[in-house]
Coordinates of C-alpha atoms and ligand atoms in Angstrom, one line a residue:
M1 CA -55.8 -65.8 63.3
E2 CA -52.2 -64.5 63.2
V3 CA -52.1 -60.7 63.8
L4 CA -49.0 -59.0 62.2
Q5 CA -47.7 -55.5 62.6
L6 CA -47.2 -52.9 59.9
G7 CA -43.7 -52.0 61.0
D8 CA -40.8 -50.5 59.2
R9 CA -37.0 -50.5 59.6
F10 CA -37.1 -47.3 61.6
G11 CA -39.3 -48.6 64.4
R12 CA -42.5 -47.0 63.2
V13 CA -45.7 -49.0 63.2
A14 CA -48.6 -48.0 61.0
T15 CA -52.0 -48.1 62.7
D16 CA -53.7 -45.2 60.9
L17 CA -55.1 -46.1 57.4
R18 CA -56.1 -43.4 55.0
V19 CA -58.5 -44.8 52.4
S20 CA -59.2 -43.0 49.2
L21 CA -62.8 -43.7 48.1
T22 CA -62.5 -42.0 44.7
D23 CA -60.1 -39.8 42.8
K24 CA -62.9 -37.6 41.6
C25 CA -63.8 -34.2 43.2
N26 CA -66.5 -31.6 42.7
L27 CA -64.2 -28.7 43.5
R28 CA -61.1 -27.6 41.5
C29 CA -58.9 -26.1 44.1
T30 CA -56.1 -24.4 42.2
Y31 CA -53.3 -25.9 44.4
C32 CA -54.7 -29.4 43.8
M33 CA -56.2 -29.8 40.3
P34 CA -56.5 -28.0 36.9
A35 CA -59.8 -26.4 36.0
E36 CA -60.7 -29.1 33.6
G37 CA -60.2 -31.9 36.1
L38 CA -58.0 -35.0 35.5
D39 CA -58.2 -38.3 33.7
W40 CA -60.2 -40.1 36.3
L41 CA -59.5 -43.8 37.2
P42 CA -61.4 -46.1 34.9
D43 CA -64.2 -48.0 36.6
E44 CA -62.7 -51.4 36.1
K45 CA -59.6 -50.3 38.1
M46 CA -61.6 -49.0 41.0
L47 CA -62.1 -51.3 44.0
T48 CA -65.7 -52.3 44.3
D49 CA -67.4 -51.8 47.7
D50 CA -66.9 -55.4 48.5
E51 CA -63.2 -55.3 47.6
L52 CA -62.7 -52.1 49.6
V53 CA -64.4 -53.5 52.7
R54 CA -62.4 -56.7 52.4
L55 CA -59.1 -54.9 52.3
I56 CA -60.0 -52.7 55.2
G57 CA -61.0 -55.8 57.1
V58 CA -57.6 -57.3 56.5
G59 CA -56.0 -54.1 57.8
V60 CA -58.2 -54.1 60.9
E61 CA -58.4 -57.8 61.8
R62 CA -54.9 -58.9 60.8
L63 CA -52.6 -55.8 60.7
G64 CA -53.5 -53.8 63.8
I65 CA -55.1 -50.8 62.0
Q66 CA -57.0 -48.8 64.6
E67 CA -57.9 -45.6 62.8
I68 CA -59.5 -45.2 59.4
R69 CA -59.8 -42.0 57.6
F70 CA -61.9 -41.9 54.4
T71 CA -60.7 -39.4 51.9
G72 CA -60.2 -38.8 48.2
G73 CA -60.8 -37.0 45.8
E74 CA -64.0 -36.2 47.5
P75 CA -65.3 -39.2 49.5
L76 CA -68.9 -37.9 49.5
V77 CA -69.1 -38.3 45.7
R78 CA -68.7 -42.1 46.1
R79 CA -72.0 -43.8 45.9
G80 CA -72.5 -46.3 48.7
I81 CA -70.4 -44.4 51.1
V82 CA -72.9 -44.7 54.0
D83 CA -73.1 -48.5 53.4
I84 CA -69.3 -48.8 53.3
I85 CA -68.9 -46.9 56.6
G86 CA -71.6 -49.1 58.2
R87 CA -69.8 -52.3 57.1
V88 CA -66.4 -51.0 58.3
R89 CA -68.0 -50.1 61.6
E90 CA -69.2 -53.7 61.9
I91 CA -65.6 -55.0 61.3
G92 CA -64.0 -52.6 63.7
P93 CA -66.5 -51.7 66.5
D94 CA -63.7 -49.9 68.4
A95 CA -61.9 -48.3 65.4
D96 CA -61.7 -44.6 65.1
L97 CA -63.6 -43.7 61.8
S98 CA -63.2 -40.2 60.3
M99 CA -63.5 -38.5 57.0
T100 CA -61.7 -35.6 55.2
T101 CA -64.3 -33.9 53.0
N102 CA -65.0 -30.6 51.3
A103 CA -68.5 -30.9 52.9
L104 CA -70.5 -30.4 49.7
G105 CA -73.6 -32.4 50.3
L106 CA -72.7 -33.0 53.9
A107 CA -75.7 -31.1 55.1
R108 CA -77.8 -33.9 53.6
S109 CA -75.7 -36.8 54.6
A110 CA -74.2 -36.0 58.0
Q111 CA -76.8 -37.7 60.1
A112 CA -76.8 -40.9 57.9
L113 CA -73.0 -41.0 58.1
A114 CA -73.1 -40.6 61.9
D115 CA -75.8 -43.3 62.2
A116 CA -73.7 -45.6 60.1
G117 CA -70.8 -45.3 62.6
L118 CA -68.6 -42.4 61.4
D119 CA -67.0 -40.7 64.4
R120 CA -66.0 -37.3 63.1
V121 CA -65.1 -35.2 60.1
N122 CA -62.3 -32.8 59.0
V123 CA -63.7 -30.2 56.6
S124 CA -61.5 -28.3 54.1
L125 CA -62.3 -24.6 54.1
D126 CA -59.6 -22.1 53.1
T127 CA -61.7 -19.0 53.4
V128 CA -65.1 -17.9 54.6
R129 CA -65.4 -15.2 51.9
A130 CA -67.5 -16.1 48.9
D131 CA -65.3 -14.4 46.4
T132 CA -62.0 -15.9 47.7
F133 CA -63.7 -19.3 47.9
K134 CA -64.6 -19.1 44.3
T135 CA -61.1 -18.0 43.3
I136 CA -59.5 -20.9 45.1
T137 CA -62.0 -23.7 44.3
R138 CA -63.4 -22.4 41.0
R139 CA -66.9 -23.0 42.4
D140 CA -69.4 -20.7 44.1
R141 CA -70.2 -23.0 47.0
V142 CA -69.0 -21.6 50.3
D143 CA -72.5 -21.5 51.7
D144 CA -72.9 -25.3 51.1
V145 CA -69.6 -25.9 53.0
I146 CA -70.8 -23.8 55.9
A147 CA -74.1 -25.6 56.0
G148 CA -72.2 -28.9 55.9
L149 CA -70.1 -27.9 58.8
A150 CA -73.2 -27.0 60.9
A151 CA -74.9 -30.3 60.0
A152 CA -71.7 -32.3 61.0
E153 CA -71.7 -30.5 64.4
A154 CA -75.5 -31.2 64.8
A155 CA -75.1 -34.9 63.9
G156 CA -72.4 -35.3 66.6
L157 CA -69.5 -35.7 64.1
G158 CA -67.2 -33.8 66.4
P159 CA -64.9 -32.4 67.3
V160 CA -65.3 -30.8 63.9
K161 CA -61.9 -29.9 62.5
V162 CA -61.3 -27.4 59.6
N163 CA -58.3 -27.8 57.3
A164 CA -57.0 -24.7 55.5
V165 CA -54.3 -24.1 53.0
L166 CA -53.0 -20.6 52.7
M167 CA -51.8 -19.2 49.3
R168 CA -49.8 -16.1 49.1
G169 CA -51.7 -13.1 47.7
V170 CA -55.0 -15.1 47.7
N171 CA -56.0 -15.9 51.3
D172 CA -52.9 -15.6 53.5
D173 CA -54.2 -12.3 54.8
Q174 CA -57.4 -14.0 56.0
A175 CA -55.7 -16.4 58.6
P176 CA -56.9 -14.4 61.7
E177 CA -60.4 -14.0 60.3
L178 CA -60.7 -17.7 59.6
L179 CA -59.4 -18.6 63.0
R180 CA -61.9 -16.2 64.7
W181 CA -64.8 -17.6 62.6
C182 CA -63.8 -21.2 63.6
L183 CA -63.3 -20.3 67.3
D184 CA -66.8 -18.7 67.4
R185 CA -68.3 -21.9 66.2
G186 CA -66.2 -24.4 68.2
Y187 CA -64.4 -25.8 65.1
E188 CA -60.8 -26.7 65.5
L189 CA -58.8 -25.0 62.7
R190 CA -55.6 -26.5 61.3
F191 CA -53.5 -24.7 58.7
I192 CA -51.7 -27.0 56.3
E193 CA -48.5 -26.0 54.5
Q194 CA -48.9 -26.4 50.8
M195 CA -47.1 -29.5 49.6
P196 CA -45.6 -30.5 46.2
L197 CA -48.6 -32.8 45.3
D198 CA -50.5 -30.7 42.8
A199 CA -51.5 -32.4 39.5
Q200 CA -50.0 -29.5 37.6
H201 CA -46.5 -29.8 39.3
G202 CA -46.5 -26.1 39.9
W203 CA -45.5 -26.1 43.5
Q204 CA -42.5 -24.0 44.4
R205 CA -40.9 -23.7 47.8
D206 CA -40.6 -19.9 47.7
G207 CA -44.3 -19.6 46.7
M208 CA -45.7 -21.5 49.7
V209 CA -46.8 -19.9 52.9
T210 CA -44.6 -21.4 55.7
A211 CA -45.5 -22.2 59.2
D212 CA -43.5 -19.2 60.4
E213 CA -45.5 -16.9 58.2
I214 CA -48.7 -18.4 59.5
F215 CA -47.6 -17.8 63.1
A216 CA -46.7 -14.2 62.2
R217 CA -50.1 -13.6 60.6
L218 CA -51.9 -15.1 63.6
A219 CA -49.8 -13.1 66.1
T220 CA -51.5 -9.9 64.8
G221 CA -54.7 -11.0 66.5
F222 CA -54.0 -13.8 68.9
A223 CA -51.6 -15.0 71.6
L224 CA -50.6 -18.6 70.9
T225 CA -49.0 -20.9 73.5
P226 CA -48.0 -24.6 72.8
A227 CA -50.8 -26.9 73.9
K228 CA -49.8 -29.2 76.8
E229 CA -50.9 -32.6 75.5
P230 CA -48.2 -34.6 73.8
R231 CA -48.4 -34.5 70.0
G232 CA -47.7 -38.2 69.5
S233 CA -48.1 -39.1 65.8
A234 CA -50.5 -36.2 65.1
P235 CA -49.4 -34.2 62.1
A236 CA -50.6 -30.9 63.7
E237 CA -48.6 -28.9 66.2
L238 CA -51.4 -27.6 68.5
F239 CA -51.5 -24.2 70.2
L240 CA -53.9 -22.7 72.8
V241 CA -55.4 -19.5 71.5
D242 CA -55.4 -16.6 74.0
G243 CA -54.9 -19.1 76.9
G244 CA -57.6 -21.6 75.6
P245 CA -59.8 -23.5 75.5
G246 CA -59.8 -22.8 71.8
T247 CA -56.9 -24.2 69.8
V248 CA -55.3 -23.9 66.4
G249 CA -53.0 -26.4 64.7
V250 CA -50.3 -26.0 62.1
I251 CA -49.4 -29.0 59.9
A252 CA -45.9 -28.0 58.7
S253 CA -45.1 -31.0 56.5
V254 CA -42.5 -29.1 54.5
T255 CA -40.7 -26.8 57.0
R256 CA -41.0 -29.0 60.1
P257 CA -41.5 -32.5 58.9
F258 CA -42.7 -35.1 61.3
C259 CA -41.9 -38.3 59.4
G260 CA -40.1 -39.9 62.4
D261 CA -43.5 -40.2 64.2
C262 CA -45.6 -41.1 61.2
D263 CA -48.0 -44.0 61.8
R264 CA -49.9 -43.7 58.5
V265 CA -50.4 -46.0 55.5
R266 CA -52.6 -45.3 52.5
L267 CA -54.9 -47.3 50.3
T268 CA -55.8 -45.7 47.0
A269 CA -59.2 -46.1 45.3
D270 CA -57.6 -48.5 42.8
G271 CA -56.2 -50.8 45.5
Q272 CA -52.6 -49.7 45.8
V273 CA -50.9 -49.5 49.1
R274 CA -48.6 -46.5 49.6
N275 CA -46.4 -46.2 52.6
C276 CA -46.0 -42.4 52.3
L277 CA -47.9 -39.6 50.5
F278 CA -44.6 -39.0 48.7
A279 CA -43.8 -42.6 47.9
R280 CA -42.7 -43.4 44.4
D281 CA -43.7 -47.1 44.7
E282 CA -47.0 -48.7 45.3
S283 CA -48.0 -52.3 46.1
D284 CA -50.9 -53.6 44.0
L285 CA -53.4 -55.3 46.4
R286 CA -56.1 -55.1 43.7
L287 CA -54.2 -57.5 41.5
A288 CA -53.5 -59.8 44.4
L289 CA -57.2 -59.7 45.4
R290 CA -58.5 -60.3 41.8
S291 CA -55.9 -63.1 41.3
G292 CA -57.6 -65.0 44.2
A293 CA -55.1 -64.3 47.0
A294 CA -56.3 -65.3 50.4
D295 CA -56.4 -62.8 53.2
D296 CA -53.2 -63.9 54.9
E297 CA -51.3 -63.5 51.5
I298 CA -52.8 -60.0 51.1
A299 CA -51.7 -59.2 54.7
R300 CA -48.1 -60.4 54.0
R301 CA -47.9 -58.2 50.9
W302 CA -49.2 -55.3 52.9
V303 CA -46.6 -55.9 55.6
A304 CA -43.8 -56.0 52.9
A305 CA -45.1 -52.7 51.4
V306 CA -44.8 -50.9 54.7
A307 CA -41.5 -52.5 55.7
G308 CA -39.8 -50.6 52.8
K309 CA -41.0 -47.1 54.1
L310 CA -38.2 -44.5 53.8
P311 CA -37.1 -42.5 56.9
G312 CA -38.6 -39.3 55.5
H313 CA -40.5 -37.8 52.6
G314 CA -37.4 -36.3 51.1
I315 CA -38.9 -33.0 50.0
D316 CA -35.6 -31.3 51.0
D317 CA -33.3 -33.9 49.3
P318 CA -31.6 -32.5 46.1
G319 CA -32.9 -35.5 44.1
F320 CA -36.6 -35.1 45.3
L321 CA -39.1 -36.1 42.7
Q322 CA -42.8 -35.3 43.1
P323 CA -44.9 -38.5 43.0
D324 CA -46.6 -39.2 39.7
R325 CA -50.0 -39.3 41.3
P326 CA -51.4 -36.0 42.6
M327 CA -52.9 -35.7 46.1
S328 CA -56.4 -36.2 44.8
A329 CA -55.5 -39.7 43.4
I330 CA -53.5 -40.7 46.4
G331 CA -56.0 -39.6 49.1
G332 CA -55.1 -36.5 51.1
Ligands
SAM1 N1 -61.9 -33.6 49.0 C1 -61.6 -33.8 50.4 C2 -61.3 -32.4 51.0 O1 -61.5 -31.4 50.4 O2 -61.0 -32.4 52.2 C3 -60.5 -34.8 50.7 C4 -59.3 -34.8 49.8 S1 -58.3 -33.3 49.8 C5 -57.0 -33.8 48.7 C6 -57.6 -33.4 51.4 C7 -56.9 -32.1 51.9 O3 -55.7 -32.0 51.1 C8 -57.7 -30.9 51.8 O4 -57.7 -30.2 53.0 C9 -56.9 -30.0 50.8 O5 -57.0 -28.7 51.0 C10 -55.5 -30.6 51.0 N2 -54.6 -30.4 49.8 C11 -54.8 -30.6 48.5 N3 -53.7 -30.4 47.8 C12 -52.8 -30.0 48.7 C13 -51.4 -29.6 48.6 N4 -50.8 -29.5 47.4 N5 -50.8 -29.2 49.7 C14 -51.4 -29.3 50.9 N6 -52.7 -29.7 51.1 C15 -53.3 -30.0 50.0

């Protein structure tokens, strides 16, 4: 079988596939979705489990994909997720399989996910205070997230990483507290700059908490020094906290973009390949699949989709346009 590379004109090769399992979510984080939710993808447009596994198989067996991150929406609300992960593990015995999740329900499913072949999880948690959690997510569920984190650790889904978005006047004053909480439990915390990917199109540059502000907040309680290991294509800049071994990461997609090292490609729950979170074009692999295309034809289409990747996300360009799909529908 011919193995192709997912390369682009700027020398980057995509080996990390982010797969959205659903656009639905059981939280309503204010920086992501409106309170009433969104018009969800209709069932007939969603890839079936078989279609999803087949496309991932094309990625792994023919296109050099080595890492797969399941995301959404909320991946744990997809029925059949344990089975999907088990089938992907069979296709890629050496692939790195991870999941980005809000951890609701993870307390129940962590062991089954680990047994099916999941390697690790990134859990989103912006605050450990119940009132702030409710303000941000519009749900009173912080204890469930905390239980999910503990279950992930116990099931061996580590190193457990925690993703946090800071919002000015809501939780930006809690950065040191959240870091202390994570360090005490051995979780690796990463702060993510808020990006223009909200469904409401309400993002404003002067409203977001920047990496520099995050460093200033953390400096009130901790001494950060750059971690020694090379960053490679990882989105997070890593720092040792108080000399280590604990670390903290900052994903500064807006103020310190890392597009030149990007090795990611995305597959949406309705079978569209996107070569960037901020891409304005998609390639319809679902249509190809349902029209009877063979795997090598699907692989060729996927290669063409990545070949057109732009050098950067363009948030700073005067003509920047936010993608039509929000983060929850692309797969964050
Ligand atoms: N539901 C899962 C979760 O909560 O992790 C996976 C999907 S969620 C879209 C993935 C990550 O994107 C979460 O950590 C979330 O906080 C983050 N996120 C959502 N909207 C964002 C935005 N506008 N800017 C930056 N991060 C965002």
